[in-house]
Every structure is written in structure tokens, then in C-alpha cells.
Short mmCIF file of C-alpha atoms and ligand atoms in Angstrom, two decimals:
data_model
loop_
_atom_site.label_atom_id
_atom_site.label_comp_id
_atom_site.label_asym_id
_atom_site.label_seq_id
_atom_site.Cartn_x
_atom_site.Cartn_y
_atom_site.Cartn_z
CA UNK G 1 0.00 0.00 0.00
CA UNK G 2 1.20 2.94 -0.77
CA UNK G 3 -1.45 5.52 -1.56
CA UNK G 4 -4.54 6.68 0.30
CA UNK G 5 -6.95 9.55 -0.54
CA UNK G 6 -8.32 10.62 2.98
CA UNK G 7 -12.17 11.54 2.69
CA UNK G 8 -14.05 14.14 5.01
CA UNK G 9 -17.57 13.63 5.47
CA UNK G 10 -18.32 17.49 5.80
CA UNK G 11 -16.92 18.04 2.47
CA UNK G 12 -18.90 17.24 -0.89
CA UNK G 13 -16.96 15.38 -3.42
CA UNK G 14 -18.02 16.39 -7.34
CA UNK G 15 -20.51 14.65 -9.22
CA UNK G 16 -19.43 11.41 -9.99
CA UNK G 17 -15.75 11.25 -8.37
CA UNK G 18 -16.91 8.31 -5.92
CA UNK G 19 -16.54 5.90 -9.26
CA UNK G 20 -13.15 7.58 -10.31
CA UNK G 21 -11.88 7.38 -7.46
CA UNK G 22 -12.28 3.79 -7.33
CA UNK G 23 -10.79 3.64 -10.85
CA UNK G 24 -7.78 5.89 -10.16
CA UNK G 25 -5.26 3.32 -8.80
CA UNK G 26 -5.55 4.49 -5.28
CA UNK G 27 -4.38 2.11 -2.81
CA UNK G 28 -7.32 3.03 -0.42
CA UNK G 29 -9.57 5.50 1.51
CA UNK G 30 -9.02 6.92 5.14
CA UNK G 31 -12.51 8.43 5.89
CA UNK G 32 -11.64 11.47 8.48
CA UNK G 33 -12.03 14.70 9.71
CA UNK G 34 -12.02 17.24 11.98
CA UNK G 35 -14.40 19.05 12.28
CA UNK G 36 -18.19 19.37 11.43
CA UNK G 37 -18.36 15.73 11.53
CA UNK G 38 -21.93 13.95 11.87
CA UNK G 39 -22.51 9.97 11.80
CA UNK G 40 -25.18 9.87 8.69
CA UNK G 41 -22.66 11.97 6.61
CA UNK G 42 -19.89 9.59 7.75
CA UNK G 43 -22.02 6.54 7.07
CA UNK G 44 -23.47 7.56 3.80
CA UNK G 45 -19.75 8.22 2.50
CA UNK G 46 -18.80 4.70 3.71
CA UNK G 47 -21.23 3.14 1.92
CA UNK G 48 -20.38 4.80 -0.67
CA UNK G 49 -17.08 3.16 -0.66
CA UNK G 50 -17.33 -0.22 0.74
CA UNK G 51 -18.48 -1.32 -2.19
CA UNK G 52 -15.32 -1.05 -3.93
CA UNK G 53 -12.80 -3.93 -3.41
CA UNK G 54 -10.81 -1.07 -2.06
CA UNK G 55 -10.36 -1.13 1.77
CA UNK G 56 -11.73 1.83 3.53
CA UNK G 57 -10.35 2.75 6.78
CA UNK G 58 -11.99 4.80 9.17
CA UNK G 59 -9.89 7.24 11.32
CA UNK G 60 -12.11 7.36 14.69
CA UNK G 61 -11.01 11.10 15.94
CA UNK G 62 -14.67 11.97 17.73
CA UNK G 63 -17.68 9.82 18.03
CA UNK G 64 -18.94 10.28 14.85
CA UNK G 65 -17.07 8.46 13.17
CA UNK G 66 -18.07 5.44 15.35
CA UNK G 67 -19.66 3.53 12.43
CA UNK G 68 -20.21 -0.14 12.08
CA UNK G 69 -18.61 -2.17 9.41
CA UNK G 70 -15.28 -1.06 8.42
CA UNK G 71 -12.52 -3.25 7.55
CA UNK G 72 -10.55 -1.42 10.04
CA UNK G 73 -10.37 1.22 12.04
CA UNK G 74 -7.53 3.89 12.67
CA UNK G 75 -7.05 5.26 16.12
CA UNK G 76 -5.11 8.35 16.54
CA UNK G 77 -2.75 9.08 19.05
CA UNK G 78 -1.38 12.45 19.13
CA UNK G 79 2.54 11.75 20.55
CA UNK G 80 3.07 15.62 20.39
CA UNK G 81 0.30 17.00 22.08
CA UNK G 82 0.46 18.48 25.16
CA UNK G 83 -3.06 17.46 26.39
CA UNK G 84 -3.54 14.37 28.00
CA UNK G 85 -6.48 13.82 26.10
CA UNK G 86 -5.50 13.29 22.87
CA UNK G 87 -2.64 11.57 23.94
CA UNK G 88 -4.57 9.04 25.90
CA UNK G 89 -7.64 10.23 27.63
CA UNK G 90 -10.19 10.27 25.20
CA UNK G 91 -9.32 6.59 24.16
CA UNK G 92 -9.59 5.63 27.87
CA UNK G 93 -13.06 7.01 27.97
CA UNK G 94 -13.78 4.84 24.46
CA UNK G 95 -12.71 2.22 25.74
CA UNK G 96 -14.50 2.12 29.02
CA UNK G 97 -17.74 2.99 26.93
CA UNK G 98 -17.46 0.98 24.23
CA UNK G 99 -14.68 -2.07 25.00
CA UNK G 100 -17.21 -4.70 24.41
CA UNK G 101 -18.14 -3.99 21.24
CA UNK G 102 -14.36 -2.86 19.85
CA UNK G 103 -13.77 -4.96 16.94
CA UNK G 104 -10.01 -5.04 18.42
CA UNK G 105 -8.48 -7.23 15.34
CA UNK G 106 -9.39 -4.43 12.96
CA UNK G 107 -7.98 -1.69 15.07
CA UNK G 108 -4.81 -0.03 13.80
CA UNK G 109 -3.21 2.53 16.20
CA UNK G 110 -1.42 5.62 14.74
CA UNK G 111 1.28 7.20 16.29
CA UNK G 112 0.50 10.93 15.13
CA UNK G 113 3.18 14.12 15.18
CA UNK G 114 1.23 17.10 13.54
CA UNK G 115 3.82 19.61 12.46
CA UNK G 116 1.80 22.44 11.22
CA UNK G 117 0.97 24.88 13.64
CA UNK G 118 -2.10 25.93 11.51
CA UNK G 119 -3.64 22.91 10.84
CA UNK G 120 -6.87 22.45 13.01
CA UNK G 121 -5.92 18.85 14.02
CA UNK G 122 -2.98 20.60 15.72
CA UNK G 123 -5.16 23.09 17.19
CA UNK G 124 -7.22 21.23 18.98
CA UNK G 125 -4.97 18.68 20.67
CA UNK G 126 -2.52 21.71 21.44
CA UNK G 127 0.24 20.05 19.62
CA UNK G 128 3.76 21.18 19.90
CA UNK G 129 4.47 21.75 16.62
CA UNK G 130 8.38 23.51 16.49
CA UNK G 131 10.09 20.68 16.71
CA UNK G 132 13.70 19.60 15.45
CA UNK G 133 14.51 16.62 13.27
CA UNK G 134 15.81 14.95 16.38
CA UNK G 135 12.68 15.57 18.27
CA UNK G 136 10.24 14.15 15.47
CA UNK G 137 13.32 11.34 15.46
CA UNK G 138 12.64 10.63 18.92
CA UNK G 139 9.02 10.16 18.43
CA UNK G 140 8.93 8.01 15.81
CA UNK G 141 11.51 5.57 17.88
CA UNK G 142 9.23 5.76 20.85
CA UNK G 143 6.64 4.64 18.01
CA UNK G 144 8.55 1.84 16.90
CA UNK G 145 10.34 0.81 20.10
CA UNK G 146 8.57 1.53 22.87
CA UNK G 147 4.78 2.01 21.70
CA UNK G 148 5.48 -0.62 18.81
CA UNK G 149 2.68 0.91 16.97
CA UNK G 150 1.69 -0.03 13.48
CA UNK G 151 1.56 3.26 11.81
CA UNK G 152 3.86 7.08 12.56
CA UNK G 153 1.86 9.45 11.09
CA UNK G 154 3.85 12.31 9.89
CA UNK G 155 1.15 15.29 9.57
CA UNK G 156 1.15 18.50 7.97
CA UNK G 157 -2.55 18.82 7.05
CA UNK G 158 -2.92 21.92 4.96
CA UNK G 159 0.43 22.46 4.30
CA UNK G 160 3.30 20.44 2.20
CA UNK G 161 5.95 19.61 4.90
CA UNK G 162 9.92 19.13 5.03
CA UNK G 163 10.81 16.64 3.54
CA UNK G 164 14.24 16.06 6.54
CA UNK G 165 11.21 16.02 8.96
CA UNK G 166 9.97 13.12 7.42
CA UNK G 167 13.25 11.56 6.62
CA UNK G 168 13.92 12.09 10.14
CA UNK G 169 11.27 9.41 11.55
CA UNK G 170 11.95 7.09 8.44
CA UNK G 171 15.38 6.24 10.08
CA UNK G 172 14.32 5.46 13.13
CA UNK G 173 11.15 3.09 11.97
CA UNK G 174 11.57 -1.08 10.70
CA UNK G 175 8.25 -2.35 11.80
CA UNK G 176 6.17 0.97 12.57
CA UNK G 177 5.61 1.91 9.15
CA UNK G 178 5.68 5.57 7.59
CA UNK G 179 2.81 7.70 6.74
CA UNK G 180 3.01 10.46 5.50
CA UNK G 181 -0.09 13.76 4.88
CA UNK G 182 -0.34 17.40 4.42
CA UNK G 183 -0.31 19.58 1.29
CA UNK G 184 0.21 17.26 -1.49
CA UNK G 185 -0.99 19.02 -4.72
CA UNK G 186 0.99 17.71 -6.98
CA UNK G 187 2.60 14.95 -9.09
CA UNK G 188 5.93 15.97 -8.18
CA UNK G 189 5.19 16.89 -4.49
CA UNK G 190 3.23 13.05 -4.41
CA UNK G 191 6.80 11.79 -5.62
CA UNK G 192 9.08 13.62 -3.55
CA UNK G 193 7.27 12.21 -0.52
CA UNK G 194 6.70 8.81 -1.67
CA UNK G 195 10.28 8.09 -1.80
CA UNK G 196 10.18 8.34 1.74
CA UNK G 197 7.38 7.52 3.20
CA UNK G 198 5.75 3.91 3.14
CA UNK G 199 2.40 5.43 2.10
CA UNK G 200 1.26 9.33 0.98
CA UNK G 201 -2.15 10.65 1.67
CA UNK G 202 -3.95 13.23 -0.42
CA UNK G 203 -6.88 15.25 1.18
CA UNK G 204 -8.00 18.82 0.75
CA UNK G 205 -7.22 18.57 -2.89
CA UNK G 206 -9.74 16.54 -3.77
CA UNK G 207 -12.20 18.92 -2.97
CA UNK G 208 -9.81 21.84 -4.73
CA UNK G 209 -9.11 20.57 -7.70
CA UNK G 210 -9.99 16.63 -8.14
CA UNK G 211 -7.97 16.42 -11.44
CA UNK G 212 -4.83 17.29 -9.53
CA UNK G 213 -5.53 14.97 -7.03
CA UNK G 214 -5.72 12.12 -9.35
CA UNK G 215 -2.61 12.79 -10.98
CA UNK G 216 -0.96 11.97 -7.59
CA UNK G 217 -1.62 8.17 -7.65
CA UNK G 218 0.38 8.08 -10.91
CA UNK G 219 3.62 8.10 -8.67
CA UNK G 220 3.38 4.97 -7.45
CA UNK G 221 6.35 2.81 -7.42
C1 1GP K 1 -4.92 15.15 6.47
O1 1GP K 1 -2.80 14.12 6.18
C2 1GP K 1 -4.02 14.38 5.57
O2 1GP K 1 -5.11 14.46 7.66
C3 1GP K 1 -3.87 15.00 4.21
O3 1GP K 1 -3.50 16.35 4.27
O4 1GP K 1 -5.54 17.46 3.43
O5 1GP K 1 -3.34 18.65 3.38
O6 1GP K 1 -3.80 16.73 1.83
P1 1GP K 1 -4.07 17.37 3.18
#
């Protein structure tokens, strides 16, 4: 895997992109957001989706993205906030709600670092976003050796990163493996990132200019 296009359910796709989409090449679909999120919006785009032999992860950031179904699930864990909550309280409170019925084979935990100050993920957990190469280093080994997650989540949301950032956590990870989102527009900005990270994901383009972001999948290896 190696591309994803990340969907938001309070953003409305063009007329007919759902099909194209399918068709592009695309590895996937991540269906997240931030905010504005409601369930029926993020079940209708599911469905939308699940039809496609495609799998379609769902990144559970609030509760309404708590939809049945999914081949898996992606649970954030912000390493760089400085809240608690997003760290680890919010996922205790899931889990004491909802344990039970956790489909826990088909959960995927990310290890987030959001480096751009603007972008509303980083916002709202309070992220600490000015960080050196050796600090985003450092969190992507806790990722790999201590947390032994399955995913370091490299995100710029809004805004196409530094590339030594990311090359930064790629030499610390084996297992953990690399993704990478935020600002890709571009065929060549796709590329440049690709050859880092394990996998690239394309958002707010798709609802900026959807020809651009289909040109992006064309850089796979
Ligand atoms: C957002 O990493 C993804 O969570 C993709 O970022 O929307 O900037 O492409 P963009």
C-alpha cells in the first residue's frame, strides 16, 4: 500500500468522483475529519465506498465516526500534544464505553506528530508543533520501540511539509511503518514524498481541484 486519498464527510466530493476514485489506482480511503463531523454523513460516505474492493479505513477522531462495518479502524494518538487527552484520555473514555463492542483485530493505532501549527488537528490537541529533526526522530523511535505501533503518522494537514522532517522518523522506523499527509498538490510533491514515506495521503485537494488529485496516484512505485 502505498497511496490513500483521505475523505471528510463534511466536504462534498463532485458529481461522480466516488466511481473515479475507485478507478484511479488508489491504494485506499481513510474516511476522516475534523471538524463538522456527523454519523449519517460519515455513514453515507462509507457506503459509498465499501463497495469497492478497495479497503476503507476509518480514522475514529470523535464519536462520529463510530460507524459499524469497516474493515478497520484507525485510532489516533497524538505523541506531540500536550493534552492528555488526545494523547490518551479520550481513548480511555472509548474504551471504558465501548470495550465490548471494539472490533479489536481491525484496530490499527497511529502514532500521530502534527507539524503544522495551523492545521486544526494541531489546534485542537494543542500540539507542539516547532520541533527539530531529532525531536520528530525521537518520536517516531518511541513509536517503533517503545509504543510498537503499526503506523507514525507524519502530519502537515494543509500544508506540504519538510521533507528532513519526514526523513527524520523514516530512520528510526523497521516495523512501525511511515505515513506520511499534508499539502500534497501535486505529481511531483506526491513523488518527492513517496520516496520516503511507506504510504502518501492526499486530502484537501480533492475537494480543490480533483484532477490534480488524481494525478498523484500516478507516482506509485
Ligand atoms: C490530512 O494528512 C491528511 O489528515 C492529508 O492532508 O488534506 O493537506 O492533503 P491534506
Amino acid at each position: 500500500m502505498q497511496h490513500l486519498f483521505k475523505l471528510d464527510p463534511a466536504k462534498t466530493l463532485p458529481d461522480g468522483a466516488g466511481e473515479r476514485l475507485i478507478r484511479s489506482g488508489t491504494d485506499g480511503f481513510i474516511i476522516g475529519g475534523t471538524d463538522g463531523l456527523n454519523l449519517e454523513a460519515t455513514r453515507r460516505l462509507f457506503q459509498e465506498f465499501a463497495s469497492s474492493h478497495l479497503p476503507v479505513f476509518i480514522e475514529v477522531s470523535d464519536e462520529a465516526m463510530v460507524i459499524p462495518g469497516a474493515s478497520q479502524y484507525l485510532i489516533p494518538m497524538v505523541l506531540n500534544s500536550t493534552n492528555v487527552n488526545w494523547l490518551i484520555g479520550a481513548h480511555h473514555e472509548m474504551v471504558k464505553q465501548y470495550g465490548a463492542f471494539i472490533p479489536w483485530p481491525h484496530v490499527l493505532t497511529e502514532g500521530y506528530c502534527i507539524l503544522n501549527p495551523d492545521a486544526k488537528a494541531a489546534q485542537l490537541s494543542e500540539a507542539k508543533t516547532n520541533l527539530t529533526t531529532d525531536d520528530v526522530a525521537a518520536y517516531a523511535s518511541i513509536a517503533e520501540n517503545m509504543l510498537q505501533l503499526p503506523i507514525f503518522y507524519v502530519e502537515y494537514s494543509g500544508r506540504f511539509g519538510n521533507p528532513r522532517m519526514v526523513q527524520a522518523a523514516k530512520s528510526e522506523l523497521t516495523n512501525t511503518k511511515l505515513w506520511y499527509g499534508g499539502g500534497i498538490r501535486t505529481e511531483e510533491q506526491a513523488r518527492e514524498m513517496a520516496a520516503i514515506a511507506d504510504v502518501i495521503v492526499v486530502g484537501n485537494i480533492l475537494y480543490e481541484d480533483f484532477e490534480q488529485a488524481l494525478a498523484t496516484v500516478k507516482t506509485k512505485r
